[in-house]
């Protein structure tokens, strides 16, 4: 039956195919170098960093906002910066006021499947990876490229052929 459907151009998903997103943990692919801004930074300062193409400010589309204790307080994206500058061209708002304080997080021990589901359900492209014991302590950054890197590693592994048992002369 599967062969008949394949001949008709229908792709049949293999039930025996392992989903890499259900096997890889967030800790294996997250970026431990956390892109962060202080909560009291002005939007104008942040937009200046972006305009100067500062490597830290331009590496990701979103940055985490940390309070004075270094704990997660929010997230700001480039879209948030644009909206804040449209509302107040002086850029006097803080990044915390311009960003989002309702932050969806993931944990290092979660699977990429769970993390990507959170991203899809909340229509976001990045998640702060936080310590499960202290949900405001950021330990990493997980974006779509990190998830795709796990998928790419699996594709690369599938294309590597191990030498067989039989040697041909």
XYZ file of N, CA, C and O in Angstrom, residues 73-141:
276
model
N 13.995 39.912 33.745
C 12.880 40.826 33.985
C 11.989 40.950 32.757
O 10.826 41.324 32.876
N 12.527 40.645 31.572
C 11.739 40.776 30.352
C 12.550 40.424 29.123
O 13.699 39.987 29.216
N 11.928 40.649 27.962
C 12.556 40.412 26.659
C 12.196 41.587 25.760
O 11.060 42.065 25.797
N 13.155 42.037 24.968
C 12.887 43.081 23.983
C 13.396 42.622 22.624
O 14.469 42.022 22.533
N 12.585 42.866 21.613
C 12.955 42.515 20.252
C 13.183 43.798 19.455
O 12.828 44.891 19.901
N 13.734 43.638 18.263
C 13.930 44.811 17.400
C 12.581 45.424 17.034
O 12.469 46.637 16.893
N 11.561 44.603 16.890
C 10.214 45.120 16.624
C 9.712 45.982 17.768
O 9.095 47.025 17.542
N 10.010 45.566 19.000
C 9.634 46.370 20.174
C 10.331 47.723 20.146
O 9.737 48.751 20.484
N 11.593 47.726 19.737
C 12.365 48.980 19.651
C 11.722 49.906 18.626
O 11.533 51.104 18.885
N 11.366 49.364 17.465
C 10.741 50.182 16.421
C 9.411 50.769 16.901
O 9.141 51.957 16.679
N 8.594 49.958 17.561
C 7.310 50.452 18.068
C 7.517 51.520 19.142
O 6.799 52.518 19.185
N 8.518 51.328 20.007
C 8.791 52.311 21.058
C 9.261 53.634 20.466
O 8.866 54.704 20.934
N 10.074 53.566 19.412
C 10.565 54.798 18.780
C 9.459 55.496 17.992
O 9.472 56.725 17.873
N 8.511 54.729 17.457
C 7.361 55.350 16.786
C 6.496 56.087 17.801
O 6.012 57.180 17.541
N 6.297 55.477 18.980
C 5.472 56.092 20.026
C 6.172 57.278 20.672
O 5.540 58.269 21.018
N 7.490 57.188 20.845
C 8.266 58.244 21.486
C 9.613 58.353 20.763
O 10.565 57.653 21.109
N 9.710 59.216 19.750
C 10.934 59.332 18.960
C 12.181 59.719 19.759
O 13.297 59.503 19.296
N 12.004 60.245 20.970
C 13.173 60.603 21.785
C 13.867 59.369 22.340
O 15.027 59.440 22.749
N 13.154 58.242 22.390
C 13.742 57.012 22.917
C 13.937 57.037 24.418
O 14.803 56.348 24.950
N 13.113 57.804 25.118
C 13.263 57.962 26.559
C 12.765 56.763 27.367
O 13.129 56.615 28.540
N 11.956 55.915 26.753
C 11.481 54.732 27.470
C 12.655 53.812 27.802
O 13.633 53.750 27.067
N 12.515 53.071 28.877
C 13.530 52.060 29.177
C 13.224 50.813 28.349
O 12.090 50.622 27.904
N 14.220 49.965 28.177
C 13.998 48.732 27.423
C 12.979 47.843 28.132
O 12.219 47.128 27.481
N 12.912 47.927 29.448
C 11.938 47.146 30.204
C 10.517 47.613 29.903
O 9.599 46.806 29.751
N 10.325 48.928 29.792
C 9.001 49.462 29.471
C 8.621 49.171 28.024
O 7.450 48.960 27.715
N 9.590 49.142 27.135
C 9.324 48.895 25.714
C 9.174 47.414 25.402
O 8.483 47.045 24.456
N 9.807 46.573 26.194
C 9.780 45.132 25.940
C 8.604 44.450 26.599
O 7.643 45.081 27.024
N 8.699 43.150 26.678
C 7.634 42.342 27.280
C 8.103 41.798 28.629
O 9.191 41.248 28.735
N 7.247 41.944 29.630
C 7.563 41.410 30.962
C 7.006 40.011 31.154
O 7.378 39.312 32.073
N 6.077 39.621 30.276
C 5.501 38.282 30.334
C 6.365 37.379 29.461
O 6.199 37.333 28.247
N 7.286 36.682 30.103
C 8.296 35.925 29.370
C 8.012 34.429 29.451
O 7.814 33.880 30.531
N 7.988 33.800 28.291
C 7.866 32.345 28.207
C 9.287 31.805 28.260
O 10.167 32.284 27.544
N 9.526 30.817 29.122
C 10.879 30.292 29.311
C 10.937 28.795 29.022
O 9.910 28.134 28.916
N 12.143 28.296 28.904
C 12.377 26.863 28.800
C 13.471 26.495 29.789
O 14.124 27.383 30.353
N 13.661 25.213 29.986
C 14.636 24.718 30.954
C 15.665 23.845 30.248
O 15.355 23.209 29.232
N 16.872 23.783 30.769
C 17.928 22.996 30.111
C 17.585 21.521 29.928
O 18.019 20.900 28.961
N 16.760 20.966 30.832
C 16.451 19.537 30.757
C 15.222 19.221 29.899
O 14.867 18.070 29.721
N 14.580 20.242 29.331
C 13.438 20.016 28.453
C 13.926 19.567 27.076
O 15.042 19.867 26.672
N 13.052 18.891 26.344
C 13.399 18.505 24.979
C 13.167 19.685 24.038
O 12.392 20.604 24.349
N 13.837 19.647 22.897
C 13.622 20.682 21.895
C 12.182 20.650 21.382
O 11.640 21.678 20.993
N 11.561 19.487 21.423
C 10.162 19.374 21.020
C 9.286 20.245 21.921
O 8.444 21.010 21.444
N 9.494 20.151 23.228
C 8.704 20.952 24.175
C 8.985 22.443 23.996
O 8.074 23.266 24.011
N 10.265 22.786 23.836
C 10.646 24.192 23.677
C 10.083 24.771 22.382
O 9.535 25.880 22.376
N 10.191 24.019 21.283
C 9.677 24.529 20.008
C 8.154 24.636 20.044
O 7.584 25.539 19.422
N 7.488 23.761 20.776
C 6.039 23.867 20.933
C 5.668 25.161 21.642
O 4.696 25.825 21.267
N 6.430 25.544 22.657
C 6.188 26.816 23.353
C 6.364 27.984 22.393
O 5.589 28.942 22.412
N 7.402 27.906 21.557
C 7.642 28.980 20.591
C 6.472 29.102 19.614
O 5.997 30.209 19.347
N 6.025 27.980 19.091
C 4.934 27.999 18.117
C 3.623 28.474 18.739
O 2.914 29.292 18.157
N 3.306 27.969 19.921
C 2.042 28.346 20.571
C 1.990 29.823 20.955
O 0.915 30.420 21.005
N 3.162 30.392 21.251
C 3.210 31.790 21.678
C 3.684 32.732 20.584
O 3.848 33.933 20.836
N 3.910 32.201 19.381
C 4.351 32.991 18.236
C 5.593 33.832 18.558
O 5.624 35.037 18.340
N 6.601 33.161 19.121
C 7.854 33.827 19.456
C 9.014 33.053 18.836
O 8.890 31.877 18.527
N 10.137 33.723 18.681
C 11.273 33.109 18.013
C 12.453 32.795 18.905
O 13.481 32.325 18.420
N 12.330 33.052 20.196
C 13.447 32.802 21.119
C 12.903 32.553 22.510
O 11.811 33.029 22.840
N 13.666 31.803 23.283
C 13.283 31.523 24.665
C 14.502 31.681 25.565
O 15.584 31.179 25.237
N 14.321 32.334 26.695
C 15.395 32.300 27.684
C 15.427 30.903 28.314
O 14.381 30.334 28.612
N 16.619 30.371 28.451
C 16.779 29.091 29.143
C 17.122 29.442 30.582
O 18.112 30.130 30.832
N 16.289 28.995 31.503
C 16.463 29.376 32.906
C 16.677 28.143 33.773
O 16.299 27.035 33.413
N 17.274 28.381 34.927
C 17.504 27.329 35.913
C 16.155 26.914 36.496
O 15.350 27.758 36.888
N 15.895 25.635 36.527
C 14.596 25.151 37.040
C 14.414 25.520 38.513
O 13.301 25.791 38.964
N 15.486 25.563 39.283
C 15.393 25.903 40.711
C 15.218 27.405 40.930
O 14.692 27.824 41.952
N 15.695 28.212 39.981
C 15.568 29.667 40.063
C 15.127 30.173 38.691
O 15.959 30.512 37.851
N 13.817 30.218 38.425
C 13.305 30.544 37.099
C 13.605 31.955 36.603
O 13.232 32.298 35.495
N 14.286 32.751 37.373
C 14.678 34.077 36.895
C 16.173 34.138 36.597
O 16.651 35.151 36.112
N 16.895 33.033 36.846
C 18.333 33.000 36.545
C 18.525 32.421 35.146
O 18.295 31.251 34.892
N 18.955 33.276 34.236
C 19.124 32.876 32.835
C 20.447 32.134 32.670
O 21.498 32.614 33.106
N 20.379 30.971 32.023
C 21.589 30.174 31.782
C 21.883 30.000 30.294
O 22.925 29.482 29.922
N 20.948 30.447 29.429
C 21.186 30.303 28.004
C 20.102 30.938 27.162
O 19.116 31.473 27.662
N 20.336 30.879 25.854
C 19.447 31.451 24.852
C 19.121 30.359 23.845
O 20.021 29.695 23.334
